[in-house]
Coordinates of C-alpha atoms in Angstrom, one line a residue:
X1 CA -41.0 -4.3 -5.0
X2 CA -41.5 -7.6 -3.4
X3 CA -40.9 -8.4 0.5
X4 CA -39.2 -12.3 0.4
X5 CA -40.2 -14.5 3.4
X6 CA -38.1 -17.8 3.9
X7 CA -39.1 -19.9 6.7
X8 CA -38.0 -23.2 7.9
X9 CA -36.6 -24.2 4.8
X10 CA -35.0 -27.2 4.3
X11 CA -33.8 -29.3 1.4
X12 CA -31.1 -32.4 1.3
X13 CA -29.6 -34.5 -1.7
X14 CA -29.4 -38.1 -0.5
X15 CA -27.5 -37.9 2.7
X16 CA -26.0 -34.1 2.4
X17 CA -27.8 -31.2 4.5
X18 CA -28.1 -28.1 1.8
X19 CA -30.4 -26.3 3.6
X20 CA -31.2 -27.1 7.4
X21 CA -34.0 -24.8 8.9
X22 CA -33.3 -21.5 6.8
X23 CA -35.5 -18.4 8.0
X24 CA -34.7 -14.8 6.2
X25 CA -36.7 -11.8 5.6
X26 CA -35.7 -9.6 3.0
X27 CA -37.8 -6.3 3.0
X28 CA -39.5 -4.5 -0.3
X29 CA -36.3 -2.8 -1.9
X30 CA -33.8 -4.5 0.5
X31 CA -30.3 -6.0 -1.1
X32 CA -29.1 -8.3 0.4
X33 CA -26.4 -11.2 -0.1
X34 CA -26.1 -14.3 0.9
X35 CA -22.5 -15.1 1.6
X36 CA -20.8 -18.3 2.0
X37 CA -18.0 -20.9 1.0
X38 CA -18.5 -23.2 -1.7
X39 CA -21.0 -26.3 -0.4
X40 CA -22.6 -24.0 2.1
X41 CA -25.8 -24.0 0.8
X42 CA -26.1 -20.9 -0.9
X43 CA -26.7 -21.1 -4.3
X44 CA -29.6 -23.9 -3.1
X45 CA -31.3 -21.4 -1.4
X46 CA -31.6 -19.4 -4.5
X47 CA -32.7 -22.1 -6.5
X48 CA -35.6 -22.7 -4.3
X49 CA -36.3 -19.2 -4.4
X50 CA -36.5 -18.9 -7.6
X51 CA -38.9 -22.5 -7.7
X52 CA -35.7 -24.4 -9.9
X53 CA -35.7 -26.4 -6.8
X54 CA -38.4 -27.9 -4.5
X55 CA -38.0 -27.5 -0.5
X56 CA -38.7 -30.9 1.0
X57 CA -40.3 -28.3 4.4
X58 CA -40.8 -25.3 4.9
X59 CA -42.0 -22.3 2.7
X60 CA -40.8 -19.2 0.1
X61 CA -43.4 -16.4 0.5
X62 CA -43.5 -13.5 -2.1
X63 CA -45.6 -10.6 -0.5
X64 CA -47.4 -13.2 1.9
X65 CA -48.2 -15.5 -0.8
X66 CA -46.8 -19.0 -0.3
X67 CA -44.8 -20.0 -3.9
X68 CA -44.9 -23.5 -3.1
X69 CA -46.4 -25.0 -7.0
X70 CA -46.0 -22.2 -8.6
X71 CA -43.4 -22.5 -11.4
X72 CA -40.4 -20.4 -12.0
X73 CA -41.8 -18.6 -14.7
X74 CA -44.7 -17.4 -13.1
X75 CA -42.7 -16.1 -10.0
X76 CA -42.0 -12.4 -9.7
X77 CA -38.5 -13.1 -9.8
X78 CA -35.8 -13.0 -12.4
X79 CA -31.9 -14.9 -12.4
X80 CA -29.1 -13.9 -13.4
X81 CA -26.7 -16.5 -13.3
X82 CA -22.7 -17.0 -13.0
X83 CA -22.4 -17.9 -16.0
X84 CA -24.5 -15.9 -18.9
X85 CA -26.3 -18.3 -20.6
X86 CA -27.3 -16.0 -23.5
X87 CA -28.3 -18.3 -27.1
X88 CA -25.3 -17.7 -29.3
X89 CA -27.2 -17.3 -32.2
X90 CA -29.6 -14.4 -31.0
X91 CA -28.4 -10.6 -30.8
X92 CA -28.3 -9.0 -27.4
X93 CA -31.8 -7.5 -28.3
X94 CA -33.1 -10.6 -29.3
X95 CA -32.0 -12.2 -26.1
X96 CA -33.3 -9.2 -23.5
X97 CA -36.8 -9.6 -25.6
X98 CA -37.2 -13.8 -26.1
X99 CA -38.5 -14.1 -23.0
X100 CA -40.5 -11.1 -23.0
X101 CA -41.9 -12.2 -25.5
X102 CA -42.3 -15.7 -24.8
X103 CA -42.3 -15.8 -21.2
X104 CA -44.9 -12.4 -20.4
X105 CA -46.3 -12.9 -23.3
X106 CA -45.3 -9.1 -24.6
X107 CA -45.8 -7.9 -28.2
X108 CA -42.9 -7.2 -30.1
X109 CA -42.7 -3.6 -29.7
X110 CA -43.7 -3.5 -26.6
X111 CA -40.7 -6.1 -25.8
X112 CA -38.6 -3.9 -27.6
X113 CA -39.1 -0.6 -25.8
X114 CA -38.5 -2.4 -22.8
X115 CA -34.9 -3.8 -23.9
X116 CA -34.2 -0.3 -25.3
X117 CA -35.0 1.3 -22.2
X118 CA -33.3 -1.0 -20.2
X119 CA -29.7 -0.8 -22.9
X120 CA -30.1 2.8 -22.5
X121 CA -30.1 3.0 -18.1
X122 CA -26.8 0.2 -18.7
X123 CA -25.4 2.0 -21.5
X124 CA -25.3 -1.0 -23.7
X125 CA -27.7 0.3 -26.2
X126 CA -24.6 0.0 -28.7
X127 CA -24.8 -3.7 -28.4
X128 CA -28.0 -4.4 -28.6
X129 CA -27.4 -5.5 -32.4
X130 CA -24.6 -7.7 -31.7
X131 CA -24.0 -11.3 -30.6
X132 CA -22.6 -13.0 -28.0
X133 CA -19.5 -14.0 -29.2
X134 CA -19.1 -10.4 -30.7
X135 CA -18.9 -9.1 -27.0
X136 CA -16.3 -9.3 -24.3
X137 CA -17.2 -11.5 -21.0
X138 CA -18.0 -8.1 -19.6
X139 CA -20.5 -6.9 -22.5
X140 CA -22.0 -10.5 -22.1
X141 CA -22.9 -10.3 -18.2
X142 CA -24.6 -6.8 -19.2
X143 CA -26.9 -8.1 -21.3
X144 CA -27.6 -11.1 -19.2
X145 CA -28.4 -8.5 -16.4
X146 CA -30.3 -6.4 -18.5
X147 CA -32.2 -9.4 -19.9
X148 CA -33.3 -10.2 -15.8
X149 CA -34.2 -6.2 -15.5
X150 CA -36.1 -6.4 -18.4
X151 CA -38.8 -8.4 -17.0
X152 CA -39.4 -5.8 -14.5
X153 CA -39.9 -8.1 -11.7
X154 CA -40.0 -7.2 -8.1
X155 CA -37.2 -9.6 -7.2
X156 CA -34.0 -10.0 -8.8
X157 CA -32.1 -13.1 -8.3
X158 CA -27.8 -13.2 -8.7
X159 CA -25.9 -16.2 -8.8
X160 CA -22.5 -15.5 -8.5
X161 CA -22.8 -12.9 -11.2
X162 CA -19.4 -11.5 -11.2
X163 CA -17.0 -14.3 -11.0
X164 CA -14.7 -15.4 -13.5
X165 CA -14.9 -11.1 -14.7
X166 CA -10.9 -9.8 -13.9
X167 CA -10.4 -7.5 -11.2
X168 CA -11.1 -4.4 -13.1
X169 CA -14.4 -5.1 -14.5
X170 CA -15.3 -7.1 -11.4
X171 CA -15.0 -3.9 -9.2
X172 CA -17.0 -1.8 -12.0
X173 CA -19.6 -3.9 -12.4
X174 CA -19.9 -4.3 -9.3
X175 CA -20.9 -0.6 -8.5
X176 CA -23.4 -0.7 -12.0
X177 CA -25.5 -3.8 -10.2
X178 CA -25.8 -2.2 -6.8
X179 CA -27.0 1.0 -8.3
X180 CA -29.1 -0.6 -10.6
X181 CA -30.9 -2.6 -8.8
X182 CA -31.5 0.3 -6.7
X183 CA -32.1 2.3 -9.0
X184 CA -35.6 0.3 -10.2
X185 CA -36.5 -0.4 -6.6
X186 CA -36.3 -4.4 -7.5
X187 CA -35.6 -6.4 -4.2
X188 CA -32.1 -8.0 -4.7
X189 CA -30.7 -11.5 -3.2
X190 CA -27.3 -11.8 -4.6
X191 CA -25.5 -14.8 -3.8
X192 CA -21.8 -14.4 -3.5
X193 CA -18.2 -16.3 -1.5
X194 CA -16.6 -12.5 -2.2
X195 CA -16.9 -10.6 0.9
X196 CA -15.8 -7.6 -0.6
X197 CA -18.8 -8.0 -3.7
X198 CA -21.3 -8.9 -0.4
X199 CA -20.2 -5.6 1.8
X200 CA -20.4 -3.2 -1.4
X201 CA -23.6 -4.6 -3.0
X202 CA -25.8 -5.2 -0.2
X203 CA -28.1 -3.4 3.2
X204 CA -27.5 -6.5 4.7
X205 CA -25.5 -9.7 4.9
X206 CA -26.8 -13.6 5.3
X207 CA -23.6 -15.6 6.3
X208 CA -24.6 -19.0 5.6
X209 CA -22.5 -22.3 6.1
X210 CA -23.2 -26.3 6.5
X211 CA -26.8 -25.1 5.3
X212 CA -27.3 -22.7 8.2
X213 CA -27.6 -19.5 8.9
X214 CA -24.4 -17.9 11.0
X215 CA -25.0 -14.4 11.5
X216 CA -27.6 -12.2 9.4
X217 CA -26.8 -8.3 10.0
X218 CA -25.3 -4.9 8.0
X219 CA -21.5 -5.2 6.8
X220 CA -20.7 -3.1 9.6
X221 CA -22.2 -5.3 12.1
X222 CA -20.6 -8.3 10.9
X223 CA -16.9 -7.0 10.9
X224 CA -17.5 -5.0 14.3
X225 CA -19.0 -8.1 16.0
X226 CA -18.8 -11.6 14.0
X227 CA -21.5 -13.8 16.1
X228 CA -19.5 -16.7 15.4
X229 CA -16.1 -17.9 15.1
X230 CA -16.8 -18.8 11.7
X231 CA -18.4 -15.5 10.4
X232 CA -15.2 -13.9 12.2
X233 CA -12.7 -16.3 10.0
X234 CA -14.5 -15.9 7.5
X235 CA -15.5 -12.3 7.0
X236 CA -12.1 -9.8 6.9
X237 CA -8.7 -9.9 4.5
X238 CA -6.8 -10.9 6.7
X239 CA -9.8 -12.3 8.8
X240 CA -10.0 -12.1 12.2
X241 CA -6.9 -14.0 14.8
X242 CA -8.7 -16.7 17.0
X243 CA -7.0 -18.2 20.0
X244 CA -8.3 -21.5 21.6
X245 CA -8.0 -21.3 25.6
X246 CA -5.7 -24.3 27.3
X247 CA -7.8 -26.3 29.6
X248 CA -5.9 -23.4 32.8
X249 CA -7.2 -20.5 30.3
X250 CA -3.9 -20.0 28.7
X251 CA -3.9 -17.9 25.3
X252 CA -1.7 -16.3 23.1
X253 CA -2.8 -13.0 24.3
X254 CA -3.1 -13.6 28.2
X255 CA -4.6 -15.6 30.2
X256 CA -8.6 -16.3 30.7
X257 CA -10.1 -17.1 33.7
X258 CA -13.7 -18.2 33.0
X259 CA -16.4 -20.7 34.4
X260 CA -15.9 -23.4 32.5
X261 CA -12.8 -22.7 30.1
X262 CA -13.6 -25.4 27.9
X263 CA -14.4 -24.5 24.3
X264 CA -13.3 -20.9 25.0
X265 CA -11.8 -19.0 22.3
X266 CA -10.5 -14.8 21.8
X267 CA -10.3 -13.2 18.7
X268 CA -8.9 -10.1 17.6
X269 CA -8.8 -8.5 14.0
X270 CA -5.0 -8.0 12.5
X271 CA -5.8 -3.9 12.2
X272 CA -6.6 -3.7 16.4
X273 CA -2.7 -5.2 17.0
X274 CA -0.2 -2.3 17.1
X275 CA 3.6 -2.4 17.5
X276 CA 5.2 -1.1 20.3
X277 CA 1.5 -1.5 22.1
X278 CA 3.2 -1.5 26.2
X279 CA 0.9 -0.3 27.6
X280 CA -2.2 -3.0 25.9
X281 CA -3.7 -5.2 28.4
X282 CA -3.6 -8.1 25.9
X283 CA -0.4 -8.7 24.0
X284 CA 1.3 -11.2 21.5
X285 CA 5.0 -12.1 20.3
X286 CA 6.3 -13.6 17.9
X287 CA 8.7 -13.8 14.9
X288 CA 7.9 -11.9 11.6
X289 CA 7.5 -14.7 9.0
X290 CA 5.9 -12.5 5.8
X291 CA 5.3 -9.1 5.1
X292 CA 2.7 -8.6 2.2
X293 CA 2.6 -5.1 0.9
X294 CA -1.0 -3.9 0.6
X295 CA -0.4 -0.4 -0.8
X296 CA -1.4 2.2 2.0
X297 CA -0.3 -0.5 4.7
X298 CA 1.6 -3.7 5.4
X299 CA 0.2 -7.0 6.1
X300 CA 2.7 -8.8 8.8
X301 CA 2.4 -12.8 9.3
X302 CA 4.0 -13.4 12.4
X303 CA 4.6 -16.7 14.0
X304 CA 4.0 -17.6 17.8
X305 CA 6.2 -19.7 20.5
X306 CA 3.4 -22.3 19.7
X307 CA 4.2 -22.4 15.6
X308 CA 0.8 -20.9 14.6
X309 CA 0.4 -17.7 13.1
X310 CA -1.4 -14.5 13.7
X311 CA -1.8 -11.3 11.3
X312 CA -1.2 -8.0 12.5
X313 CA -1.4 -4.4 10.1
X314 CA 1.1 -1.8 10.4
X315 CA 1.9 1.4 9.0
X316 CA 5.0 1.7 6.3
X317 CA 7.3 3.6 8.0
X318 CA 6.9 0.9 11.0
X319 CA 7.2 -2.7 8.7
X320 CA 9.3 -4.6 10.9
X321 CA 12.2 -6.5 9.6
X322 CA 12.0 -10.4 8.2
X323 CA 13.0 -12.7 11.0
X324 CA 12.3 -9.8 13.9
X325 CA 10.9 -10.3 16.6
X326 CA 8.0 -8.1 17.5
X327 CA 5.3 -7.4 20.6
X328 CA 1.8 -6.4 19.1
X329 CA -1.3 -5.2 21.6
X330 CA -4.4 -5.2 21.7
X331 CA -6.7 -2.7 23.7
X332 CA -9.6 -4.8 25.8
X333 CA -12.7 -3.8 23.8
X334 CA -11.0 -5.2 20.1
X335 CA -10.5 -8.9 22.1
X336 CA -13.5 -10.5 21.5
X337 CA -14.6 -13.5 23.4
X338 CA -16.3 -16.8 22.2
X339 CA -17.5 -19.6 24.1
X340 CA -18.9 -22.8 22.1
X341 CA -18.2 -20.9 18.8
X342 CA -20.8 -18.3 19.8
X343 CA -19.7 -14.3 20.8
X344 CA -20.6 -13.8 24.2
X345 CA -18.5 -10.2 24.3
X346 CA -15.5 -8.5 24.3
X347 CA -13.0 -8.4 27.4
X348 CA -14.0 -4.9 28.0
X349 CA -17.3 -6.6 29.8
X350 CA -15.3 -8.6 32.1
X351 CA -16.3 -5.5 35.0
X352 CA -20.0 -5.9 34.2
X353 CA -19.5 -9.8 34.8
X354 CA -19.2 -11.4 31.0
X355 CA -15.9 -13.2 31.9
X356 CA -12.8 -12.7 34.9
X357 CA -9.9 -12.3 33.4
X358 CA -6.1 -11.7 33.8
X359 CA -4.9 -9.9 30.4
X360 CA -1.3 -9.7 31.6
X361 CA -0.9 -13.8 31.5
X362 CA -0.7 -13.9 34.8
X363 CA -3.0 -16.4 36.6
X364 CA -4.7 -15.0 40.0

């Protein structure tokens, strides 16, 4: 196992920003993803982890020991990349052992009880004598993980391993990878724009965007309390309902009264609106535009006086009608508050001074 240290790092491509001032710690064993729309930066970092790409500042340490001129293959790290890159004309064994061989500098049987082992934990031993274009895109990805496993290094490096796999296999590989990696104790960095692959394969999140780092926390923290306004648009299916303040503190849920206004915005996730809510301190109307069935629930897009749009979940047996119009609510501790596109609270601190506020819309 290898403890990853990533400080200061930046790197740019003429005048584009990829990376601007990353620091992460990833602990001996820890999985972690980094998460983030395409262009964010993300698949950068990797690269510089792995030493395919030089930082212009800043450092990669492996263990304490800086990795700046050391060459990819003499890193204790191994890729796995999105797409599989395994020679055509090799069989799965003979691609799992090349760079044993060649890279490590393994003998052949040696090489070859390693890939045997490692076929045998992924049951894919019956492959091993095939070649690439005898397997399916999901064989293919197994050998290009067990390949990276093979190596038995103390980091293993995922670029986008699961996209372009259908939904099926997509969800069951994603449980074989998670276990796996956890499974040899090898430190994990799995770069991903799925949430849900991010918040089943990994201890801990990076959300990175524009080359920096938003928020850096445990699924659970990120989905109970997105720092930003773009981890909380980001993170969630539906993601999270913001609503900008008017310069008087005017929002579609109530009314705001804060020192300044400016830049102020509330947020509230789809599954903390309820129907029928009379009683909620913070409230929204509006006319029901789609319903998307989601299987155990509904999905309701309504649309506001205003013409934008907010998402709300609701039981079955309570889907509202196409073209109704509906009141949803929202209890003070699931409105969260932003200020300059940072989470200062929720509007349950207002009585230990975070914010005054007038949840019914009525200005005091």
């Amino acid at each position: 196992m290898t403890r990853v240290d990533v400080r200061g790092l930046r790197k740019t491509f003429g005048d584009h920003v990829a990376l601007d001032g990353i620091d992460l710690t990833i602990a001996d064993g820890e999985q972690v993803a980094v998460l983030g729309p395409s262009g964010s930066g993300k698949s950068t970092l990797l690269r510089v982890i792995a030493g395919l790409e030089d930082q212009e500042s800043g450092s990669v340490l492996f263990d304490d020991v800086a990795q700046e001129g050391v060459p990819p293959h003499r890193r204790d790290s191994a890729i796995v990349f999105q797409h599989f890159a395994l020679y055509p004309h090799l069989t799965a064994l003979e691609n799992i052992t090349l760079g044993l061989r060649h890279g490590l500098g393994l003998g052949k049987a040696e090489a070859d009880a390693r890939a045997h082992d490692i076929a045998e934990r992924m049951r894919v031993q019956d492959l091993l004598g095939r070649k690439p274009k005898a397997m399916s895109g999901g064989q293919r990805q197994r050998i290009a993980l067990a390949r990276a496993l093979a190596r038995r290094s103390g980091i293993v490096l995922l670029d986008e391993p699961l996209s372009g796999l259908d939904a099926q296999l997509h969800a069951v590989l994603r449980l074989e990878i998670a276990s796996l990696l956890r499974g040899v104790g090898a430190t994990g960095i799995n770069v991903t724009h799925d949430q849900l692959d991010a918040m089943a394969m990994a201890d801990r999140i990076a959300v990175i965007n524009h080359g920096r780092l938003e928020q850096v926390g445990t699924p659970d923290e990120l989905y109970a309390a997105p720092a930003t306004t773009f981890v909380a648009g980001f993170i969630g299916t539906p993601p999270m309902n913001l609503f900008p303040a008017a310069p008087d503190g005017a929002t579609a849920l109530g009314t705001v009264r804060a020192d300044p206004v400016t830049a102020l915005v509330l947020g509230v996730r789809p599954e903390h609106l309820a129907l029928h809510a009379d009683g909620a301190p913070w409230h929204l109307t509006g006319r029901v535009a789609m319903v998307e069935p989601t299987g155990q629930d509904r999905v309701v897009q309504i649309v506001l006086d205003d013409g934008t749009t907010a998402a709300f979940r609701t039981p079955i047996t309570m889907t509202p009608a196409l073209g109704s119009s509906v009141r949803v609510g929202a209890a003070s501790h699931h409105v969260h508050v932003y200020r300059d596109g940072v989470r200062v609270g929720d509007m349950s601190d207002v009585a230990h001074g975070v914010l005054r506020a007038d949840p019914a819309g009525v200005a005091a």
